Coordinates of C-alpha atoms and ligand atoms in Angstrom, one line a residue:
Chain I
M1 CA 21.1 32.9 4.0
I2 CA 19.2 29.4 4.1
L3 CA 17.3 29.5 0.8
T4 CA 18.6 30.8 -2.3
L5 CA 16.3 30.9 -5.5
T6 CA 18.3 32.6 -8.4
G7 CA 16.9 32.8 -12.1
V8 CA 14.6 29.9 -11.5
D9 CA 12.3 28.7 -14.4
A10 CA 9.7 26.1 -13.9
F11 CA 7.4 24.0 -16.1
Y12 CA 4.1 22.3 -16.3
G13 CA 4.7 19.9 -19.4
L14 CA 5.1 22.7 -22.2
H15 CA 3.6 25.6 -20.1
H16 CA 6.8 27.7 -19.1
V17 CA 5.2 29.1 -15.6
L18 CA 7.9 30.6 -13.8
H19 CA 10.7 33.1 -15.8
G20 CA 14.0 33.7 -13.7
V21 CA 12.4 33.9 -10.1
S22 CA 14.9 34.9 -7.8
L23 CA 14.4 35.3 -4.1
E24 CA 15.7 34.4 -0.7
V25 CA 14.7 33.3 2.9
R26 CA 17.1 34.0 5.9
A27 CA 16.8 32.2 9.2
G28 CA 14.2 34.1 11.5
E29 CA 12.5 36.0 9.0
I30 CA 9.4 35.9 7.2
V31 CA 9.0 36.8 3.4
A32 CA 5.5 37.2 1.9
L33 CA 5.4 36.2 -1.6
L34 CA 2.1 38.1 -3.1
G35 CA 0.8 38.4 -6.3
R36 CA -2.7 38.1 -8.0
N37 CA -4.3 34.7 -8.8
G38 CA -2.4 33.1 -11.6
A39 CA 0.5 34.7 -10.5
G40 CA 2.8 31.9 -10.0
K41 CA 3.0 31.8 -6.3
T42 CA 1.7 28.4 -5.6
T43 CA 4.2 27.3 -8.3
T44 CA 7.3 28.7 -6.9
L45 CA 6.6 26.9 -3.7
R46 CA 5.9 23.8 -5.6
T47 CA 9.3 24.3 -7.6
I48 CA 11.2 24.7 -4.6
M49 CA 9.8 21.4 -3.3
G50 CA 10.2 19.5 -6.9
L51 CA 6.8 19.3 -7.3
V52 CA 6.9 20.5 -10.6
D53 CA 7.6 18.7 -14.1
E54 CA 10.8 20.6 -14.9
R55 CA 12.9 23.5 -13.3
R56 CA 16.0 25.5 -14.2
G57 CA 18.3 27.8 -12.5
V58 CA 19.7 27.7 -9.0
I59 CA 17.9 26.8 -6.1
D60 CA 20.2 26.5 -3.2
Y61 CA 19.6 25.6 0.7
D62 CA 22.3 26.0 2.8
G63 CA 24.5 26.4 0.2
V64 CA 23.6 22.9 -1.2
S65 CA 21.7 22.7 -4.4
L66 CA 18.0 21.2 -4.6
L67 CA 18.0 20.9 -8.3
G68 CA 18.8 16.9 -8.3
L69 CA 16.9 16.1 -5.4
R70 CA 13.5 14.2 -4.9
T71 CA 10.5 15.7 -3.2
H72 CA 11.3 13.6 0.1
E73 CA 14.5 14.4 0.0
I74 CA 14.4 18.1 0.0
T75 CA 11.8 17.6 3.1
R76 CA 14.4 15.5 5.0
R77 CA 17.2 18.3 4.0
G78 CA 14.8 20.7 6.3
L79 CA 12.3 22.4 4.2
A80 CA 8.5 21.8 4.9
Y81 CA 5.5 22.4 2.7
V82 CA 2.0 23.3 3.5
P83 CA 0.1 23.6 0.4
E84 CA -3.0 25.5 -0.3
Y85 CA -6.0 23.5 0.9
R86 CA -3.6 22.1 3.6
G87 CA -3.1 18.8 2.3
V88 CA -4.5 16.8 5.4
F89 CA -5.7 13.1 4.9
S90 CA -9.1 12.8 5.3
D91 CA -9.0 9.3 5.6
L92 CA -6.7 9.1 8.5
T93 CA -7.1 10.1 11.9
V94 CA -5.2 13.3 13.5
A95 CA -3.1 11.1 15.1
E96 CA -2.2 8.7 12.0
N97 CA -1.4 12.0 10.3
L98 CA 1.0 13.2 12.4
R99 CA 2.4 9.7 13.3
I100 CA 3.5 9.2 9.5
A101 CA 5.0 12.8 9.7
A102 CA 6.9 11.8 12.9
L103 CA 8.8 8.8 11.6
R104 CA 11.8 10.6 11.6
A105 CA 11.1 13.4 14.1
R106 CA 14.2 15.1 15.8
D107 CA 13.7 18.6 17.0
W108 CA 10.0 18.7 17.2
T109 CA 7.7 15.8 18.6
I110 CA 4.4 15.0 18.5
A111 CA 4.0 16.0 22.0
D112 CA 5.6 19.5 21.0
V113 CA 2.9 19.9 18.2
L114 CA 0.1 19.4 20.6
E115 CA 1.5 21.6 23.1
L116 CA 1.5 24.2 20.4
F117 CA -1.9 23.2 19.1
P118 CA -3.6 22.0 22.5
T119 CA -7.0 21.6 20.2
L120 CA -5.4 18.8 18.2
R121 CA -5.1 16.9 21.6
T122 CA -8.9 16.3 22.0
L123 CA -9.1 15.3 18.1
Q124 CA -6.6 12.6 18.3
D125 CA -9.2 9.8 16.8
R126 CA -11.2 12.5 14.7
K127 CA -10.7 11.6 10.7
G128 CA -8.9 14.6 8.9
G129 CA -11.9 14.8 6.7
H130 CA -14.2 15.7 9.8
L131 CA -12.2 18.6 11.1
S132 CA -13.2 22.3 10.7
G133 CA -10.7 24.5 8.3
G134 CA -8.9 25.9 11.4
E135 CA -8.3 22.5 12.8
Q136 CA -7.2 21.4 9.5
Q137 CA -4.7 24.1 9.3
M138 CA -3.2 23.6 12.9
L139 CA -2.9 19.9 11.9
A140 CA -1.3 21.0 8.4
I141 CA 1.3 23.2 10.4
G142 CA 2.0 20.9 13.1
R143 CA 2.5 18.0 10.7
A144 CA 5.0 20.0 8.7
L145 CA 6.8 21.1 11.6
L146 CA 7.3 17.1 12.6
S147 CA 10.1 17.2 9.9
S148 CA 11.9 19.8 12.1
P149 CA 12.3 22.1 9.2
R150 CA 14.5 25.5 9.0
V151 CA 12.4 26.9 6.2
L152 CA 8.6 26.6 6.1
L153 CA 6.7 27.2 2.8
L154 CA 2.9 28.1 3.3
D155 CA 0.4 28.7 0.9
E156 CA -2.3 30.8 1.7
P157 CA -2.7 29.7 5.3
S158 CA -5.4 32.3 6.3
Q159 CA -7.6 31.1 3.3
G160 CA -11.4 30.3 4.5
L161 CA -10.5 30.6 8.2
A162 CA -12.6 32.6 10.5
P163 CA -10.7 35.5 12.3
L164 CA -9.9 34.3 15.4
I165 CA -8.2 31.3 13.8
V166 CA -6.1 33.5 11.5
E167 CA -4.9 35.4 14.8
T168 CA -3.8 31.8 16.1
V169 CA -2.2 30.9 12.8
I170 CA -0.4 34.5 12.7
D171 CA 1.0 34.1 16.4
T172 CA 2.1 30.5 15.7
L173 CA 4.2 31.8 12.8
R174 CA 5.5 34.6 14.8
R175 CA 6.8 32.5 17.2
L176 CA 8.3 29.9 15.1
R177 CA 10.2 33.2 13.6
G178 CA 11.4 34.0 16.9
Q179 CA 12.8 30.2 17.3
G180 CA 15.1 31.0 14.0
M181 CA 12.7 29.6 11.6
G182 CA 12.8 31.1 7.9
I183 CA 9.2 31.1 6.3
L184 CA 7.9 31.8 2.8
L185 CA 4.4 33.0 3.1
V186 CA 2.4 33.2 0.1
E187 CA -1.1 35.2 0.7
Q188 CA -3.7 36.3 -1.0
N189 CA -4.8 38.8 1.7
A190 CA -2.0 41.3 1.4
E191 CA -3.1 42.8 5.0
T192 CA -2.3 39.8 6.6
A193 CA 0.7 39.3 5.2
L194 CA 2.0 43.1 5.9
E195 CA 1.0 42.5 9.5
L196 CA 3.5 39.4 9.7
A197 CA 6.4 39.7 7.1
D198 CA 9.7 41.4 7.2
R199 CA 10.3 41.7 3.6
V200 CA 7.9 41.4 0.8
C201 CA 8.1 39.7 -2.8
I202 CA 5.5 40.4 -5.7
I203 CA 5.2 38.1 -8.4
D204 CA 3.2 38.7 -11.8
Q205 CA 3.1 36.6 -14.6
G206 CA 6.0 34.4 -13.3
S207 CA 8.4 36.9 -12.8
I208 CA 9.3 38.9 -9.5
V209 CA 8.3 42.5 -10.1
F210 CA 9.0 43.8 -6.6
R211 CA 10.6 43.5 -3.7
G212 CA 11.4 45.5 -0.7
A213 CA 10.8 45.7 3.2
A214 CA 7.5 45.1 4.5
E215 CA 7.3 48.5 5.7
S216 CA 8.3 50.4 2.9
V217 CA 5.1 48.7 1.4
Q218 CA 3.0 49.9 4.3
R219 CA 3.9 53.3 3.7
Q220 CA 3.6 53.1 0.1
P221 CA 0.2 51.2 -0.3
E222 CA -0.1 52.4 -4.0
I223 CA 2.9 49.3 -4.9
L224 CA -0.1 47.1 -4.0
S225 CA -2.8 48.5 -5.9
T226 CA -0.1 48.8 -8.9
Y227 CA 1.0 45.2 -8.9
L228 CA -2.2 43.6 -7.1
A229 CA -5.0 45.1 -8.7
V230 CA -7.3 42.7 -10.8
G231 CA -7.0 43.4 -14.5
Chain Q
M1 CA -33.4 -27.6 -4.8
L2 CA -32.5 -26.0 -1.6
F3 CA -29.5 -28.1 -1.2
L4 CA -28.2 -26.9 -4.8
V5 CA -28.8 -23.2 -3.9
V6 CA -27.0 -23.7 -0.4
S7 CA -24.2 -25.3 -1.9
Q8 CA -24.1 -22.8 -4.8
I9 CA -24.1 -20.0 -2.2
I10 CA -21.1 -21.5 -0.4
N11 CA -19.5 -22.3 -3.7
G12 CA -19.9 -18.6 -4.8
V13 CA -18.5 -17.4 -1.4
V14 CA -15.5 -19.3 -1.8
T15 CA -14.9 -18.4 -5.2
G16 CA -15.7 -14.8 -4.1
M17 CA -13.2 -15.0 -1.3
I18 CA -10.4 -15.7 -4.0
Y19 CA -11.9 -13.2 -6.2
A20 CA -11.5 -10.8 -2.9
L21 CA -7.8 -11.5 -2.8
V22 CA -7.2 -10.7 -6.3
G23 CA -9.6 -7.4 -6.4
V24 CA -7.8 -5.9 -2.9
G25 CA -4.6 -6.3 -4.6
L26 CA -5.3 -4.5 -7.9
T27 CA -7.5 -2.0 -6.0
L28 CA -4.3 -1.3 -3.6
I29 CA -2.2 -0.8 -7.0
L30 CA -4.5 1.1 -8.7
G31 CA -5.2 3.5 -5.8
V32 CA -1.7 4.1 -4.5
L33 CA 0.3 3.7 -7.9
N34 CA -2.6 5.0 -10.0
I35 CA -1.7 2.3 -12.4
P36 CA -4.5 -0.2 -13.8
N37 CA -2.2 -3.6 -13.3
F38 CA -2.8 -5.3 -16.5
A39 CA -0.7 -7.9 -15.5
H40 CA -2.2 -8.6 -12.2
G41 CA -4.2 -11.6 -13.9
V42 CA -0.9 -13.3 -15.0
L43 CA 0.2 -12.9 -11.1
F44 CA -2.6 -15.0 -10.2
A45 CA -1.5 -17.7 -12.7
F46 CA 2.0 -17.5 -11.8
G47 CA 0.9 -18.1 -8.1
A48 CA -0.9 -21.3 -9.2
Y49 CA 1.8 -22.6 -11.5
I50 CA 4.8 -21.8 -9.3
L51 CA 2.8 -23.4 -6.6
L52 CA 2.5 -26.5 -8.9
S53 CA 6.3 -26.7 -9.5
V54 CA 7.1 -25.9 -5.6
L55 CA 4.5 -28.9 -4.8
Q56 CA 6.6 -31.3 -7.1
V57 CA 9.7 -30.4 -5.1
V58 CA 8.9 -30.0 -1.4
G59 CA 5.9 -32.5 -1.8
N60 CA 3.8 -30.7 0.8
F61 CA 0.9 -28.4 -0.3
W62 CA 0.9 -26.0 2.6
L63 CA 4.7 -25.7 2.3
A64 CA 4.3 -24.9 -1.3
L65 CA 1.4 -22.6 -0.6
L66 CA 3.6 -20.3 1.7
I67 CA 6.7 -20.2 -0.7
A68 CA 5.1 -20.0 -3.8
P69 CA 3.4 -16.5 -3.2
F70 CA 6.9 -15.1 -2.5
G71 CA 8.0 -16.2 -6.4
V72 CA 5.2 -14.0 -7.5
V73 CA 6.1 -11.3 -5.1
L74 CA 9.5 -11.2 -6.8
L75 CA 8.2 -11.2 -10.3
G76 CA 6.0 -8.1 -9.1
L77 CA 8.9 -6.3 -7.8
L78 CA 10.6 -7.0 -11.1
L79 CA 7.9 -5.6 -12.9
E80 CA 7.8 -2.6 -10.8
L81 CA 11.6 -1.9 -10.7
V82 CA 12.6 -2.5 -14.4
G83 CA 9.0 -1.2 -16.1
V84 CA 6.4 0.6 -14.0
R85 CA 8.9 2.7 -12.2
R86 CA 10.0 4.4 -15.2
L87 CA 6.3 5.2 -16.4
Y88 CA 5.1 6.9 -13.5
T89 CA 5.6 10.0 -15.2
A90 CA 4.9 8.8 -18.5
H91 CA 1.2 8.8 -20.4
H92 CA -1.2 6.6 -18.8
D93 CA -1.3 4.8 -22.4
Y94 CA 2.5 3.7 -21.8
Q95 CA 1.6 2.3 -18.7
L96 CA -1.5 0.2 -20.1
L97 CA 0.6 -0.9 -23.1
F98 CA 3.7 -2.1 -21.1
L99 CA 1.4 -4.0 -18.7
F100 CA -0.8 -5.4 -21.3
A101 CA 2.4 -6.5 -23.2
V102 CA 4.0 -8.1 -20.0
A103 CA 0.6 -9.9 -19.4
L104 CA 0.9 -11.4 -22.9
I105 CA 4.7 -12.2 -22.6
L106 CA 3.8 -13.7 -19.2
Q107 CA 1.0 -16.0 -20.4
E108 CA 3.2 -17.4 -23.3
T109 CA 6.2 -18.0 -20.6
I110 CA 3.6 -20.3 -19.0
I111 CA 3.1 -22.2 -21.8
L112 CA 6.8 -22.4 -22.7
I113 CA 7.6 -23.6 -19.1
W114 CA 4.7 -25.7 -18.2
G115 CA 2.8 -26.6 -21.7
P116 CA -0.3 -25.3 -23.2
I117 CA -2.5 -28.0 -21.8
G118 CA -4.3 -27.4 -18.5
T119 CA -3.5 -29.5 -15.6
S120 CA -4.8 -29.5 -11.9
V121 CA -3.6 -30.0 -8.5
L122 CA -4.8 -32.2 -5.5
P123 CA -6.1 -30.7 -2.3
P124 CA -4.0 -31.4 0.6
A125 CA -4.3 -34.8 2.1
G126 CA -6.3 -34.2 5.3
L127 CA -8.8 -32.0 3.1
Q128 CA -9.7 -34.5 0.4
G129 CA -13.1 -35.5 0.2
A130 CA -16.5 -33.7 1.9
V131 CA -18.0 -33.1 4.9
N132 CA -21.7 -33.4 6.1
L133 CA -23.2 -29.7 6.8
G134 CA -26.4 -30.9 7.4
L135 CA -28.2 -28.9 4.6
T136 CA -25.8 -29.8 2.2
V137 CA -22.3 -32.1 1.9
Y138 CA -19.3 -29.9 0.9
P139 CA -15.7 -30.3 0.0
K140 CA -13.7 -30.1 3.1
Y141 CA -10.9 -28.0 0.9
R142 CA -13.0 -25.4 -0.1
L143 CA -14.3 -24.6 3.6
A144 CA -10.6 -24.4 4.6
V145 CA -10.0 -22.0 1.7
M146 CA -12.8 -19.8 3.3
G147 CA -11.3 -19.6 6.2
I148 CA -7.8 -18.9 5.1
T149 CA -8.9 -16.3 2.8
A150 CA -10.9 -14.6 5.6
A151 CA -7.7 -14.6 7.7
I152 CA -5.6 -13.2 5.0
V153 CA -8.2 -10.6 4.3
A154 CA -8.2 -9.6 8.2
G155 CA -4.6 -9.7 8.2
T156 CA -4.5 -7.2 5.5
W157 CA -7.0 -5.0 6.7
L158 CA -5.4 -4.9 10.0
F159 CA -2.0 -3.9 8.4
L160 CA -3.6 -0.9 6.8
T161 CA -5.5 0.1 9.9
R162 CA -3.2 -0.6 12.6
T163 CA 0.5 0.1 11.5
N164 CA 2.1 3.3 10.4
V165 CA 3.4 1.8 7.0
G166 CA -0.6 0.9 6.6
A167 CA -1.1 4.3 7.4
I168 CA 1.1 5.5 4.9
V169 CA -0.2 3.4 2.2
R170 CA -3.9 4.5 3.0
A171 CA -2.4 8.1 2.8
G172 CA -0.9 7.3 -0.5
I173 CA -4.2 6.0 -1.9
E174 CA -5.6 9.8 -0.9
N175 CA -2.7 11.9 -2.0
R176 CA 0.7 10.4 -3.3
E177 CA 2.4 13.6 -3.6
M178 CA 1.4 14.9 0.2
V179 CA 3.0 11.6 1.1
A180 CA 6.3 12.6 -0.4
V181 CA 6.2 16.1 1.0
L182 CA 6.1 14.4 4.5
G183 CA 9.5 13.1 3.8
I184 CA 8.4 9.7 3.1
D185 CA 9.9 7.8 0.0
I186 CA 6.9 7.1 -2.1
Q187 CA 8.9 5.1 -4.3
K188 CA 9.6 2.6 -1.6
V189 CA 5.6 3.0 -0.7
F190 CA 5.0 1.9 -4.7
A191 CA 7.2 -1.0 -4.6
L192 CA 5.6 -2.3 -1.2
T193 CA 2.5 -1.9 -2.4
F194 CA 3.2 -3.7 -5.5
G195 CA 4.8 -6.3 -3.8
L196 CA 1.8 -6.7 -1.8
G197 CA -0.6 -6.8 -4.4
A198 CA 1.8 -9.4 -6.0
W199 CA 1.6 -11.3 -2.9
L200 CA -2.3 -11.4 -2.5
A201 CA -2.5 -12.5 -6.2
G202 CA -0.1 -15.2 -5.7
V203 CA -1.8 -16.5 -2.5
A204 CA -4.9 -16.6 -4.4
G205 CA -3.8 -18.2 -7.5
G206 CA -2.2 -20.9 -5.3
L207 CA -5.4 -21.4 -3.3
A208 CA -7.9 -21.6 -6.2
S209 CA -5.4 -24.3 -8.4
P210 CA -7.2 -27.2 -6.8
I211 CA -10.6 -25.7 -7.0
M212 CA -10.3 -24.2 -10.7
G213 CA -7.2 -26.1 -11.9
L214 CA -4.4 -24.5 -14.2
T215 CA -4.8 -23.2 -17.6
P216 CA -2.3 -20.9 -19.1
S217 CA -5.4 -18.4 -20.1
M218 CA -6.5 -18.5 -16.2
G219 CA -4.8 -14.7 -15.5
F220 CA -6.7 -13.5 -18.5
D221 CA -9.9 -15.1 -17.4
I222 CA -10.0 -13.4 -14.1
L223 CA -8.5 -10.1 -15.1
P224 CA -11.7 -8.6 -16.1
I225 CA -13.6 -10.0 -12.8
A226 CA -10.9 -8.2 -10.9
F227 CA -11.7 -5.1 -12.8
V228 CA -15.4 -5.5 -12.5
I229 CA -14.6 -5.8 -8.3
V230 CA -12.4 -2.4 -8.2
V231 CA -15.2 -0.6 -10.1
V232 CA -18.1 -2.2 -8.2
A233 CA -15.9 -1.5 -4.9
G234 CA -15.2 2.1 -5.5
L235 CA -12.1 3.0 -6.7
G236 CA -9.2 2.5 -4.1
S237 CA -11.5 1.1 -1.6
V238 CA -10.3 -2.3 0.3
P239 CA -13.5 -3.3 2.4
G240 CA -15.5 -2.7 -1.2
A241 CA -13.1 -5.0 -2.9
I242 CA -14.0 -7.5 -0.5
L243 CA -17.6 -7.2 -0.5
A244 CA -17.4 -7.0 -4.5
G245 CA -15.4 -10.1 -4.7
I246 CA -17.9 -12.1 -2.5
L247 CA -20.6 -10.5 -4.4
T248 CA -19.3 -11.4 -7.7
G249 CA -18.4 -14.9 -6.7
V250 CA -22.1 -15.4 -5.3
A251 CA -23.7 -13.6 -8.4
Q252 CA -21.8 -15.9 -10.7
S253 CA -22.4 -19.5 -9.2
L254 CA -26.1 -18.7 -8.5
T255 CA -26.7 -17.7 -12.2
T256 CA -25.1 -21.3 -12.7
I257 CA -28.2 -22.8 -11.4
V258 CA -30.6 -21.2 -13.8
F259 CA -28.8 -20.3 -16.7
P260 CA -25.1 -21.5 -16.9
E261 CA -24.0 -19.8 -19.8
A262 CA -24.8 -16.3 -18.2
A263 CA -22.9 -16.9 -15.4
N264 CA -20.0 -14.7 -16.7
V265 CA -22.4 -12.1 -18.7
V266 CA -24.0 -11.7 -15.0
I267 CA -20.9 -9.7 -13.4
Y268 CA -20.9 -7.4 -16.2
L269 CA -24.5 -6.8 -15.6
L270 CA -23.5 -6.2 -11.9
M271 CA -20.7 -3.6 -13.0
G272 CA -23.4 -1.8 -15.2
L273 CA -25.8 -1.7 -12.6
M274 CA -23.7 -0.2 -10.2
I275 CA -22.1 2.4 -12.9
L276 CA -25.7 3.6 -13.4
V277 CA -27.1 3.7 -9.5
R278 CA -24.2 4.4 -7.7
P279 CA -20.9 5.4 -10.1
Q280 CA -18.6 6.0 -7.3
G281 CA -19.1 2.1 -6.3
L282 CA -19.9 0.6 -2.5
F283 CA -17.7 2.5 -0.7
G284 CA -15.9 4.9 -3.0
K285 CA -15.8 8.4 -2.5
R286 CA -14.9 9.8 -5.6
Ligands
LIG1 N1 -0.6 21.6 -12.9 C1 -0.7 22.7 -13.9 N2 -0.2 22.6 -15.0 C2 -0.3 23.4 -15.8 N3 -0.3 24.7 -15.6 C3 -0.6 25.1 -14.7 C4 -0.5 24.2 -13.5 N4 -0.8 24.8 -12.3 C5 -0.7 26.0 -12.5 N5 -0.6 26.3 -13.9 C6 -0.6 27.6 -14.3 O1 0.6 28.4 -13.7 C7 0.3 29.8 -13.6 C8 0.6 29.9 -12.0 O2 -0.5 29.3 -11.3 P1 -0.4 29.2 -9.7 O3 1.2 29.2 -9.5 O4 -1.1 28.3 -9.2 O5 -0.8 30.7 -9.3 P2 -1.1 31.5 -8.0 O6 -0.9 30.4 -6.9 O7 -0.3 32.5 -8.1 O8 -2.4 31.6 -8.1 C9 -1.2 30.0 -14.1 O9 -1.3 30.2 -15.4 C10 -1.7 28.1 -14.1 O10 -2.7 28.5 -15.1
LIG2 MG1 -1.9 29.6 -5.7

């Protein structure tokens, strides 16, 4: 087990968003976190990264609590976070986006990232804001890898991408899992998520309401309609 | 008349370059820390007054100009460390109140240390007197100030665009949170930015002292101008702040020819016009 959440509560100001969330991510597995809009998926990732106003409960990484740590310390421990809308710096070039993420690069170097996403090689001097959605997503994932994470948190990486690009992203995530990385994947698109994930957690109104193997969900699709249906 | 207009334009550019130094610092602090630094004017004033004291000790203007701004940096870092840092997560009103209070306290401190009556500093020995530019005769020191401020602005620009730390500062202007997510200690970036802003204000105050003189209220006099520059520039834009600084200086000094009383009003007209025509400012994106 690398990442464990046990009974985690999270707050934005007085707004109590997560209620006793428990989940875990092991090395070399992809856990899909599914849920309707506003269920608390993004907040779960932000809570792990220390980006909410208050968090309670247990968040352990490699047996060490992340609760007292600040965001950059959590990243340095080995968690990387690719937010919804990717968080690419639009005013910085691709090279600069990579460079400031690589200041303490260890296992992963910029050269490795360019090997993983050759498209980025030709775009070095392009501003982040002038990239296509797919290029931004590759840059965001590549940039996240430069902190040499053992756990990768991804928020809706397929959002707004052409199907072909989604395939590239899926291939990449499989490859990273193959190298032993744990991945917590938030997805709106349950199909994409089930195609990839080993295990599935479903969150609703800030609580985990289902957890199980991805296969079992594929066998019983009514689980999805029960928890994900709008209304 | 031409003589007058030309020398007023040059005057405006010189004053404007000094405004630009103050405005760039304020813009960086606002952009990266998301804090309206109401103490920025008083840092400018300390730049001038510390220069005055250092000059009395070392006796050389240039040496004093080199040393004094670092006193202002220390003051700025102290403010950041004991005050601003604790208020990042607090409501904007608290930061505003804290910085405003600090500005008032520091202004009174100037009166306590250096007295309530204004004073002045002579330009350095080699740069007293004027030089004939053909169209007009112009004070040597002001020409030197134009060169020095241009070099400082260029240096700041190179730092921001050519170094990794500069790239981090620009990234912070766009998205502080994401900088931290990449594993960078944003607190250090905040301190560095505040320090840089304080240094720029300090140098500006030192350079301005032989031109504008020293008064305890000089900080509060320049503060609204600096905020006008930030708005005209577009929030967070450094090139915008440079251009807006020069524009403001020139507009002010040209107005002086026809209607001296309006010289200070014209900058607010400039701001009002900008808000109406181009609310995002010269170079702003939001
Ligand atoms: N910054 C915020 N301040 C207050 N409430 C928020 C904030 N961000 C999200 N929320 C609330 O938290 C709940 C969960 O949101 P979120 O985690 O973004 O959902 P999801 O990612 O599953 O769509 C929603 O009710 C949302 O309104
Ligand atoms: Mg979300």
